[in-house]
């Protein structure tokens, strides 16, 4: 697939490497130093190029948005309309206002800032270093990337990309009910915790039923 990346830093750059490694085409964008995007594209090699956020939206059937929270308004302004695009939002709400209202998920808040986008959220719960080192694990040790969104077909596409990136996709439902995968790290949330598939189903069931999730697993 063609994937536009807006914010090719620790998380977005990692996703770009992982997806290009799986044979997807990536266009990297959004930097205070455009030359660094060209350098990263060169490092990634075949299938990678650099451009502007608007180029990323024009290029990608899927657009990954991976910028600091406070910079999201600027990135969205430069991106232009995301209508019709499948978006993967990796952001966490650490930063300056505007912020979600009390009780509102960041996913609902951000989806509203991207009118017409086929919004999903994923790749946001684990540190960039851990994601880089854990991608591609096999068997029982494969690491879960949670996702949420209100467009089932978009989530199916994103689940395939999560697989291609080297993780196990687990769907936590719609944007309004995904608080457990959002910051901050705390008891009763999957944010900040490693999960493997064997422990993910109980979380999914609890979230669907509106129950507290079981304690986070600890792997040796
Ligand atoms: N880091 C983590 O462990 C982690 C884990 C999960 C989720 N997240 C979330 O994912 C998002 C991205 O995090 P990250 O750690 O990948 O951030 P990052 O490494 O700082 O990357 C952000 C990218 O945005 C670009 N950028 C920042 N300000 C800009 C500006 N004013 N104009 C143009 N480009 C600008 C940066 O490019 P230049 O620096 O080249 O200008 C950089 O490539 C955040 O919302 C974060 O909360 C992070």
PDB file of C-alpha atoms and ligand atoms in Angstrom:
ATOM      1  CA  UNK A   1       0.000   0.000   0.000  1.00  0.00           C
ATOM      2  CA  UNK A   2       0.966   3.660  -0.235  1.00  0.00           C
ATOM      3  CA  UNK A   3       1.329   5.202   3.202  1.00  0.00           C
ATOM      4  CA  UNK A   4       1.830   8.879   3.957  1.00  0.00           C
ATOM      5  CA  UNK A   5       3.660   9.614   7.202  1.00  0.00           C
ATOM      6  CA  UNK A   6       3.150  12.982   8.896  1.00  0.00           C
ATOM      7  CA  UNK A   7       5.822  13.147  11.589  1.00  0.00           C
ATOM      8  CA  UNK A   8       8.662  10.722  10.876  1.00  0.00           C
ATOM      9  CA  UNK A   9      10.285  10.881  14.301  1.00  0.00           C
ATOM     10  CA  UNK A  10      10.697   8.108  16.836  1.00  0.00           C
ATOM     11  CA  UNK A  11       7.278   6.535  16.350  1.00  0.00           C
ATOM     12  CA  UNK A  12       6.415   7.638  12.794  1.00  0.00           C
ATOM     13  CA  UNK A  13       9.935   6.895  11.566  1.00  0.00           C
ATOM     14  CA  UNK A  14       9.794   3.454  13.168  1.00  0.00           C
ATOM     15  CA  UNK A  15       6.451   2.689  11.546  1.00  0.00           C
ATOM     16  CA  UNK A  16       7.859   3.878   8.210  1.00  0.00           C
ATOM     17  CA  UNK A  17      10.837   1.507   8.544  1.00  0.00           C
ATOM     18  CA  UNK A  18       8.652  -1.411   9.573  1.00  0.00           C
ATOM     19  CA  UNK A  19       6.087  -0.919   6.801  1.00  0.00           C
ATOM     20  CA  UNK A  20       8.686  -0.234   4.102  1.00  0.00           C
ATOM     21  CA  UNK A  21      10.440  -3.396   5.265  1.00  0.00           C
ATOM     22  CA  UNK A  22       7.209  -5.263   4.614  1.00  0.00           C
ATOM     23  CA  UNK A  23       7.038  -3.944   1.050  1.00  0.00           C
ATOM     24  CA  UNK A  24       4.814  -0.889   1.464  1.00  0.00           C
ATOM     25  CA  UNK A  25       5.636   2.498  -0.059  1.00  0.00           C
ATOM     26  CA  UNK A  26       6.069   5.361   2.406  1.00  0.00           C
ATOM     27  CA  UNK A  27       6.235   9.127   1.920  1.00  0.00           C
ATOM     28  CA  UNK A  28       7.769  10.907   4.919  1.00  0.00           C
ATOM     29  CA  UNK A  29       6.750  14.442   5.844  1.00  0.00           C
ATOM     30  CA  UNK A  30       6.669  17.175   8.506  1.00  0.00           C
ATOM     31  CA  UNK A  31      10.003  18.332   9.863  1.00  0.00           C
ATOM     32  CA  UNK A  32      11.741  21.560  10.783  1.00  0.00           C
ATOM     33  CA  UNK A  33      14.566  20.251   8.613  1.00  0.00           C
ATOM     34  CA  UNK A  34      13.242  18.939   5.311  1.00  0.00           C
ATOM     35  CA  UNK A  35      16.695  17.561   4.418  1.00  0.00           C
ATOM     36  CA  UNK A  36      16.483  15.131   7.353  1.00  0.00           C
ATOM     37  CA  UNK A  37      13.377  13.568   5.810  1.00  0.00           C
ATOM     38  CA  UNK A  38      15.254  12.970   2.569  1.00  0.00           C
ATOM     39  CA  UNK A  39      18.091  11.405   4.558  1.00  0.00           C
ATOM     40  CA  UNK A  40      15.726   9.081   6.405  1.00  0.00           C
ATOM     41  CA  UNK A  41      14.016   8.133   3.147  1.00  0.00           C
ATOM     42  CA  UNK A  42      17.452   7.338   1.720  1.00  0.00           C
ATOM     43  CA  UNK A  43      18.273   5.168   4.747  1.00  0.00           C
ATOM     44  CA  UNK A  44      14.996   3.295   4.459  1.00  0.00           C
ATOM     45  CA  UNK A  45      15.679   2.800   0.778  1.00  0.00           C
ATOM     46  CA  UNK A  46      13.370   1.238  -1.763  1.00  0.00           C
ATOM     47  CA  UNK A  47       9.837   2.538  -1.598  1.00  0.00           C
ATOM     48  CA  UNK A  48      10.605   5.537   0.615  1.00  0.00           C
ATOM     49  CA  UNK A  49      10.441   9.204  -0.379  1.00  0.00           C
ATOM     50  CA  UNK A  50      10.011  12.584   1.290  1.00  0.00           C
ATOM     51  CA  UNK A  51       7.624  15.490   0.767  1.00  0.00           C
ATOM     52  CA  UNK A  52       5.213  17.816   2.514  1.00  0.00           C
ATOM     53  CA  UNK A  53       2.258  16.841   4.726  1.00  0.00           C
ATOM     54  CA  UNK A  54      -0.055  17.690   1.806  1.00  0.00           C
ATOM     55  CA  UNK A  55       2.039  15.364  -0.390  1.00  0.00           C
ATOM     56  CA  UNK A  56       1.648  12.622   2.242  1.00  0.00           C
ATOM     57  CA  UNK A  57      -2.132  12.984   2.110  1.00  0.00           C
ATOM     58  CA  UNK A  58      -2.133  12.997  -1.694  1.00  0.00           C
ATOM     59  CA  UNK A  59       0.114   9.924  -1.763  1.00  0.00           C
ATOM     60  CA  UNK A  60      -1.295   7.723   0.968  1.00  0.00           C
ATOM     61  CA  UNK A  61      -4.354   5.552   1.005  1.00  0.00           C
ATOM     62  CA  UNK A  62      -3.384   5.460   4.672  1.00  0.00           C
ATOM     63  CA  UNK A  63      -1.909   8.432   6.548  1.00  0.00           C
ATOM     64  CA  UNK A  64       0.001   7.968   9.810  1.00  0.00           C
ATOM     65  CA  UNK A  65      -0.060  11.049  12.043  1.00  0.00           C
ATOM     66  CA  UNK A  66       2.728  10.929  14.591  1.00  0.00           C
ATOM     67  CA  UNK A  67       3.573  14.396  15.841  1.00  0.00           C
ATOM     68  CA  UNK A  68       3.811  15.955  19.310  1.00  0.00           C
ATOM     69  CA  UNK A  69       0.357  16.818  20.670  1.00  0.00           C
ATOM     70  CA  UNK A  70       1.026  20.564  20.697  1.00  0.00           C
ATOM     71  CA  UNK A  71       2.122  20.460  17.056  1.00  0.00           C
ATOM     72  CA  UNK A  72      -0.936  18.616  15.786  1.00  0.00           C
ATOM     73  CA  UNK A  73      -2.846  21.785  14.778  1.00  0.00           C
ATOM     74  CA  UNK A  74       0.117  22.897  12.633  1.00  0.00           C
ATOM     75  CA  UNK A  75       0.512  19.449  11.080  1.00  0.00           C
ATOM     76  CA  UNK A  76      -3.202  19.254  10.265  1.00  0.00           C
ATOM     77  CA  UNK A  77      -3.140  22.736   8.769  1.00  0.00           C
ATOM     78  CA  UNK A  78      -0.259  21.720   6.496  1.00  0.00           C
ATOM     79  CA  UNK A  79      -1.906  18.384   5.661  1.00  0.00           C
ATOM     80  CA  UNK A  80      -5.169  19.899   4.403  1.00  0.00           C
ATOM     81  CA  UNK A  81      -8.312  17.793   4.163  1.00  0.00           C
ATOM     82  CA  UNK A  82      -7.990  14.170   5.266  1.00  0.00           C
ATOM     83  CA  UNK A  83     -11.466  13.311   4.022  1.00  0.00           C
ATOM     84  CA  UNK A  84     -11.598   9.743   2.768  1.00  0.00           C
ATOM     85  CA  UNK A  85      -8.147   8.836   4.051  1.00  0.00           C
ATOM     86  CA  UNK A  86      -7.603   6.062   6.565  1.00  0.00           C
ATOM     87  CA  UNK A  87      -5.744   7.785   9.397  1.00  0.00           C
ATOM     88  CA  UNK A  88      -3.615   6.109  12.053  1.00  0.00           C
ATOM     89  CA  UNK A  89      -3.191   8.552  14.931  1.00  0.00           C
ATOM     90  CA  UNK A  90      -0.322   7.667  17.288  1.00  0.00           C
ATOM     91  CA  UNK A  91      -0.513  10.810  19.406  1.00  0.00           C
ATOM     92  CA  UNK A  92      -0.914  11.071  23.158  1.00  0.00           C
ATOM     93  CA  UNK A  93      -2.411  14.082  24.869  1.00  0.00           C
ATOM     94  CA  UNK A  94       0.736  15.400  26.524  1.00  0.00           C
ATOM     95  CA  UNK A  95       1.051  19.051  25.634  1.00  0.00           C
ATOM     96  CA  UNK A  96      -0.575  22.392  25.256  1.00  0.00           C
ATOM     97  CA  UNK A  97      -4.321  22.944  24.812  1.00  0.00           C
ATOM     98  CA  UNK A  98      -6.602  22.353  23.074  1.00  0.00           C
ATOM     99  CA  UNK A  99      -7.127  19.173  25.075  1.00  0.00           C
ATOM    100  CA  UNK A 100     -10.012  16.690  25.312  1.00  0.00           C
ATOM    101  CA  UNK A 101     -12.833  17.638  27.639  1.00  0.00           C
ATOM    102  CA  UNK A 102     -13.180  15.822  30.970  1.00  0.00           C
ATOM    103  CA  UNK A 103     -14.338  12.268  30.206  1.00  0.00           C
ATOM    104  CA  UNK A 104     -13.755  12.610  26.456  1.00  0.00           C
ATOM    105  CA  UNK A 105     -11.171  10.346  24.849  1.00  0.00           C
ATOM    106  CA  UNK A 106      -8.312  11.894  22.910  1.00  0.00           C
ATOM    107  CA  UNK A 107      -9.396   9.693  20.007  1.00  0.00           C
ATOM    108  CA  UNK A 108     -12.858  11.298  19.878  1.00  0.00           C
ATOM    109  CA  UNK A 109     -11.264  14.720  20.239  1.00  0.00           C
ATOM    110  CA  UNK A 110      -8.747  14.132  17.434  1.00  0.00           C
ATOM    111  CA  UNK A 111     -11.197  12.416  15.090  1.00  0.00           C
ATOM    112  CA  UNK A 112     -13.290  15.598  15.245  1.00  0.00           C
ATOM    113  CA  UNK A 113     -10.221  17.591  14.180  1.00  0.00           C
ATOM    114  CA  UNK A 114      -9.978  15.460  11.005  1.00  0.00           C
ATOM    115  CA  UNK A 115     -13.395  15.793   9.376  1.00  0.00           C
ATOM    116  CA  UNK A 116     -14.214  13.025   6.923  1.00  0.00           C
ATOM    117  CA  UNK A 117     -11.128  10.977   7.810  1.00  0.00           C
ATOM    118  CA  UNK A 118     -11.522   7.264   8.413  1.00  0.00           C
ATOM    119  CA  UNK A 119      -9.930   7.707  11.799  1.00  0.00           C
ATOM    120  CA  UNK A 120      -8.135   5.025  13.813  1.00  0.00           C
ATOM    121  CA  UNK A 121      -5.726   5.215  16.735  1.00  0.00           C
ATOM    122  CA  UNK A 122      -2.854   2.785  17.300  1.00  0.00           C
ATOM    123  CA  UNK A 123       0.911   2.454  18.004  1.00  0.00           C
ATOM    124  CA  UNK A 124       0.476   4.902  20.934  1.00  0.00           C
ATOM    125  CA  UNK A 125       0.739   2.727  24.046  1.00  0.00           C
ATOM    126  CA  UNK A 126       4.374   1.558  23.989  1.00  0.00           C
ATOM    127  CA  UNK A 127       7.640   3.497  23.956  1.00  0.00           C
ATOM    128  CA  UNK A 128       9.355   3.972  20.633  1.00  0.00           C
ATOM    129  CA  UNK A 129      12.404   2.049  21.826  1.00  0.00           C
ATOM    130  CA  UNK A 130      10.291  -0.894  22.882  1.00  0.00           C
ATOM    131  CA  UNK A 131       8.297  -0.841  19.628  1.00  0.00           C
ATOM    132  CA  UNK A 132      11.518  -0.814  17.624  1.00  0.00           C
ATOM    133  CA  UNK A 133      12.994  -3.736  19.553  1.00  0.00           C
ATOM    134  CA  UNK A 134       9.805  -5.820  19.818  1.00  0.00           C
ATOM    135  CA  UNK A 135       8.579  -5.531  16.214  1.00  0.00           C
ATOM    136  CA  UNK A 136       8.730  -8.835  14.403  1.00  0.00           C
ATOM    137  CA  UNK A 137       8.643 -11.113  17.424  1.00  0.00           C
ATOM    138  CA  UNK A 138       7.002 -14.392  16.554  1.00  0.00           C
ATOM    139  CA  UNK A 139       4.763 -16.938  18.205  1.00  0.00           C
ATOM    140  CA  UNK A 140       3.482 -16.361  21.720  1.00  0.00           C
ATOM    141  CA  UNK A 141       5.921 -13.483  22.300  1.00  0.00           C
ATOM    142  CA  UNK A 142       4.433 -11.295  19.557  1.00  0.00           C
ATOM    143  CA  UNK A 143       3.472  -7.944  21.043  1.00  0.00           C
ATOM    144  CA  UNK A 144      -0.023  -6.465  20.804  1.00  0.00           C
ATOM    145  CA  UNK A 145      -0.747  -3.102  19.233  1.00  0.00           C
ATOM    146  CA  UNK A 146      -4.177  -2.002  20.343  1.00  0.00           C
ATOM    147  CA  UNK A 147      -6.367  -0.119  17.921  1.00  0.00           C
ATOM    148  CA  UNK A 148      -9.668   1.684  18.031  1.00  0.00           C
ATOM    149  CA  UNK A 149     -11.863   3.485  15.552  1.00  0.00           C
ATOM    150  CA  UNK A 150     -15.438   3.871  14.389  1.00  0.00           C
ATOM    151  CA  UNK A 151     -14.938   2.621  10.792  1.00  0.00           C
ATOM    152  CA  UNK A 152     -14.774  -1.191  10.762  1.00  0.00           C
ATOM    153  CA  UNK A 153     -13.355  -1.420   7.236  1.00  0.00           C
ATOM    154  CA  UNK A 154     -10.638   1.110   8.041  1.00  0.00           C
ATOM    155  CA  UNK A 155      -9.720  -0.847  11.162  1.00  0.00           C
ATOM    156  CA  UNK A 156      -9.413  -4.012   9.075  1.00  0.00           C
ATOM    157  CA  UNK A 157      -6.871  -2.288   6.816  1.00  0.00           C
ATOM    158  CA  UNK A 158      -4.983  -0.925   9.819  1.00  0.00           C
ATOM    159  CA  UNK A 159      -4.985  -4.347  11.488  1.00  0.00           C
ATOM    160  CA  UNK A 160      -3.268  -5.714   8.377  1.00  0.00           C
ATOM    161  CA  UNK A 161      -0.644  -2.980   8.562  1.00  0.00           C
ATOM    162  CA  UNK A 162      -0.058  -3.674  12.252  1.00  0.00           C
ATOM    163  CA  UNK A 163       0.595  -7.323  11.319  1.00  0.00           C
ATOM    164  CA  UNK A 164       2.933  -6.212   8.548  1.00  0.00           C
ATOM    165  CA  UNK A 165       4.773  -3.961  11.014  1.00  0.00           C
ATOM    166  CA  UNK A 166       5.436  -7.026  13.152  1.00  0.00           C
ATOM    167  CA  UNK A 167       2.784  -6.830  15.857  1.00  0.00           C
ATOM    168  CA  UNK A 168      -0.528  -8.476  16.783  1.00  0.00           C
ATOM    169  CA  UNK A 169      -3.505  -6.140  16.232  1.00  0.00           C
ATOM    170  CA  UNK A 170      -6.237  -6.150  18.883  1.00  0.00           C
ATOM    171  CA  UNK A 171      -9.355  -4.040  18.367  1.00  0.00           C
ATOM    172  CA  UNK A 172     -10.698  -2.241  21.423  1.00  0.00           C
ATOM    173  CA  UNK A 173     -13.801  -0.929  19.688  1.00  0.00           C
ATOM    174  CA  UNK A 174     -14.890   2.609  18.979  1.00  0.00           C
ATOM    175  CA  UNK A 175     -13.180   5.904  19.724  1.00  0.00           C
ATOM    176  CA  UNK A 176     -15.529   6.750  22.586  1.00  0.00           C
ATOM    177  CA  UNK A 177     -14.659   3.607  24.548  1.00  0.00           C
ATOM    178  CA  UNK A 178     -10.886   3.443  24.103  1.00  0.00           C
ATOM    179  CA  UNK A 179      -9.777   5.290  27.259  1.00  0.00           C
ATOM    180  CA  UNK A 180      -7.867   2.218  28.491  1.00  0.00           C
ATOM    181  CA  UNK A 181      -5.381   2.631  25.626  1.00  0.00           C
ATOM    182  CA  UNK A 182      -4.808   6.302  26.294  1.00  0.00           C
ATOM    183  CA  UNK A 183      -2.294   8.118  28.496  1.00  0.00           C
ATOM    184  CA  UNK A 184      -1.356   8.315  31.274  1.00  0.00           C
ATOM    185  CA  UNK A 185       0.030   4.998  32.445  1.00  0.00           C
ATOM    186  CA  UNK A 186      -2.129   3.876  35.367  1.00  0.00           C
ATOM    187  CA  UNK A 187      -3.693   0.840  36.996  1.00  0.00           C
ATOM    188  CA  UNK A 188      -6.683  -0.334  34.991  1.00  0.00           C
ATOM    189  CA  UNK A 189      -5.273   0.718  31.612  1.00  0.00           C
ATOM    190  CA  UNK A 190      -3.269  -1.030  28.878  1.00  0.00           C
ATOM    191  CA  UNK A 191      -1.382   2.196  28.131  1.00  0.00           C
ATOM    192  CA  UNK A 192       2.326   1.727  28.860  1.00  0.00           C
ATOM    193  CA  UNK A 193       2.079  -2.042  29.274  1.00  0.00           C
ATOM    194  CA  UNK A 194       3.289  -4.905  27.121  1.00  0.00           C
ATOM    195  CA  UNK A 195       0.557  -7.323  26.175  1.00  0.00           C
ATOM    196  CA  UNK A 196       0.658 -10.511  24.182  1.00  0.00           C
ATOM    197  CA  UNK A 197      -2.318 -12.109  22.480  1.00  0.00           C
ATOM    198  CA  UNK A 198      -2.947 -14.663  25.224  1.00  0.00           C
ATOM    199  CA  UNK A 199      -3.730 -11.822  27.637  1.00  0.00           C
ATOM    200  CA  UNK A 200      -5.523  -9.530  25.211  1.00  0.00           C
ATOM    201  CA  UNK A 201      -8.860 -11.300  24.875  1.00  0.00           C
ATOM    202  CA  UNK A 202      -9.743 -10.748  28.534  1.00  0.00           C
ATOM    203  CA  UNK A 203      -9.085  -7.023  28.060  1.00  0.00           C
ATOM    204  CA  UNK A 204     -11.246  -6.918  24.941  1.00  0.00           C
ATOM    205  CA  UNK A 205     -14.072  -8.714  26.744  1.00  0.00           C
ATOM    206  CA  UNK A 206     -13.879  -6.373  29.739  1.00  0.00           C
ATOM    207  CA  UNK A 207     -13.859  -3.231  27.582  1.00  0.00           C
ATOM    208  CA  UNK A 208     -16.815  -4.505  25.544  1.00  0.00           C
ATOM    209  CA  UNK A 209     -18.728  -5.280  28.722  1.00  0.00           C
ATOM    210  CA  UNK A 210     -17.776  -1.985  30.383  1.00  0.00           C
ATOM    211  CA  UNK A 211     -15.979  -3.838  33.182  1.00  0.00           C
ATOM    212  CA  UNK A 212     -12.541  -3.009  34.657  1.00  0.00           C
ATOM    213  CA  UNK A 213      -9.763  -4.841  32.850  1.00  0.00           C
ATOM    214  CA  UNK A 214      -7.682  -7.516  34.615  1.00  0.00           C
ATOM    215  CA  UNK A 215      -4.309  -6.435  36.072  1.00  0.00           C
ATOM    216  CA  UNK A 216      -1.593  -5.961  33.451  1.00  0.00           C
ATOM    217  CA  UNK A 217       0.476  -9.080  32.766  1.00  0.00           C
ATOM    218  CA  UNK A 218       4.154  -9.330  33.637  1.00  0.00           C
ATOM    219  CA  UNK A 219       6.372 -11.282  31.244  1.00  0.00           C
ATOM    220  CA  UNK A 220       9.733 -12.675  32.199  1.00  0.00           C
TER     221      UNK A 220
HETATM  222  N1  LIG B   1       8.229   8.517  21.773  1.00  0.00           N
HETATM  223  C1  LIG B   1       7.455   7.555  22.267  1.00  0.00           C
HETATM  224  O1  LIG B   1       7.943   6.638  22.976  1.00  0.00           O
HETATM  225  C2  LIG B   1       5.983   7.541  21.946  1.00  0.00           C
HETATM  226  C3  LIG B   1       5.274   6.351  22.179  1.00  0.00           C
HETATM  227  C4  LIG B   1       3.930   6.286  21.827  1.00  0.00           C
HETATM  228  C5  LIG B   1       3.295   7.393  21.290  1.00  0.00           C
HETATM  229  N2  LIG B   1       3.998   8.559  21.116  1.00  0.00           N
HETATM  230  C6  LIG B   1       3.261   9.705  20.574  1.00  0.00           C
HETATM  231  O2  LIG B   1       3.492   9.746  19.180  1.00  0.00           O
HETATM  232  C7  LIG B   1       3.625  11.112  18.762  1.00  0.00           C
HETATM  233  C8  LIG B   1       4.989  11.291  18.138  1.00  0.00           C
HETATM  234  O3  LIG B   1       5.946  11.039  19.130  1.00  0.00           O
HETATM  235  P1  LIG B   1       7.494  10.878  18.778  1.00  0.00           P
HETATM  236  O4  LIG B   1       8.154  10.514  20.053  1.00  0.00           O
HETATM  237  O5  LIG B   1       7.657  10.026  17.576  1.00  0.00           O
HETATM  238  O6  LIG B   1       7.876  12.383  18.417  1.00  0.00           O
HETATM  239  P2  LIG B   1       9.225  12.887  17.737  1.00  0.00           P
HETATM  240  O7  LIG B   1      10.256  11.833  17.736  1.00  0.00           O
HETATM  241  O8  LIG B   1       9.531  14.192  18.375  1.00  0.00           O
HETATM  242  O9  LIG B   1       8.760  13.115  16.222  1.00  0.00           O
HETATM  243  C9  LIG B   1       7.895  14.166  15.888  1.00  0.00           C
HETATM  244  C10 LIG B   1       8.135  14.557  14.467  1.00  0.00           C
HETATM  245  O10 LIG B   1       7.409  15.760  14.201  1.00  0.00           O
HETATM  246  C11 LIG B   1       8.297  16.735  13.614  1.00  0.00           C
HETATM  247  N3  LIG B   1       8.005  18.057  14.133  1.00  0.00           N
HETATM  248  C12 LIG B   1       7.901  18.416  15.431  1.00  0.00           C
HETATM  249  N4  LIG B   1       7.622  19.726  15.533  1.00  0.00           N
HETATM  250  C13 LIG B   1       7.554  20.204  14.278  1.00  0.00           C
HETATM  251  C14 LIG B   1       7.294  21.473  13.721  1.00  0.00           C
HETATM  252  N5  LIG B   1       7.052  22.553  14.491  1.00  0.00           N
HETATM  253  N6  LIG B   1       7.278  21.612  12.382  1.00  0.00           N
HETATM  254  C15 LIG B   1       7.527  20.554  11.584  1.00  0.00           C
HETATM  255  N7  LIG B   1       7.811  19.300  12.054  1.00  0.00           N
HETATM  256  C16 LIG B   1       7.804  19.142  13.382  1.00  0.00           C
HETATM  257  C17 LIG B   1       9.679  16.331  14.045  1.00  0.00           C
HETATM  258  O11 LIG B   1      10.574  16.663  13.017  1.00  0.00           O
HETATM  259  P3  LIG B   1      11.949  17.463  13.306  1.00  0.00           P
HETATM  260  O12 LIG B   1      12.374  17.119  14.700  1.00  0.00           O
HETATM  261  O13 LIG B   1      12.857  16.919  12.254  1.00  0.00           O
HETATM  262  O14 LIG B   1      11.621  18.887  13.139  1.00  0.00           O
HETATM  263  C18 LIG B   1       9.602  14.809  14.216  1.00  0.00           C
HETATM  264  O15 LIG B   1       9.991  14.108  13.085  1.00  0.00           O
HETATM  265  C19 LIG B   1       3.431  11.974  20.005  1.00  0.00           C
HETATM  266  O16 LIG B   1       2.106  12.450  20.047  1.00  0.00           O
HETATM  267  C20 LIG B   1       3.711  11.035  21.155  1.00  0.00           C
HETATM  268  O17 LIG B   1       2.973  11.369  22.325  1.00  0.00           O
HETATM  269  C21 LIG B   1       5.332   8.642  21.413  1.00  0.00           C
END
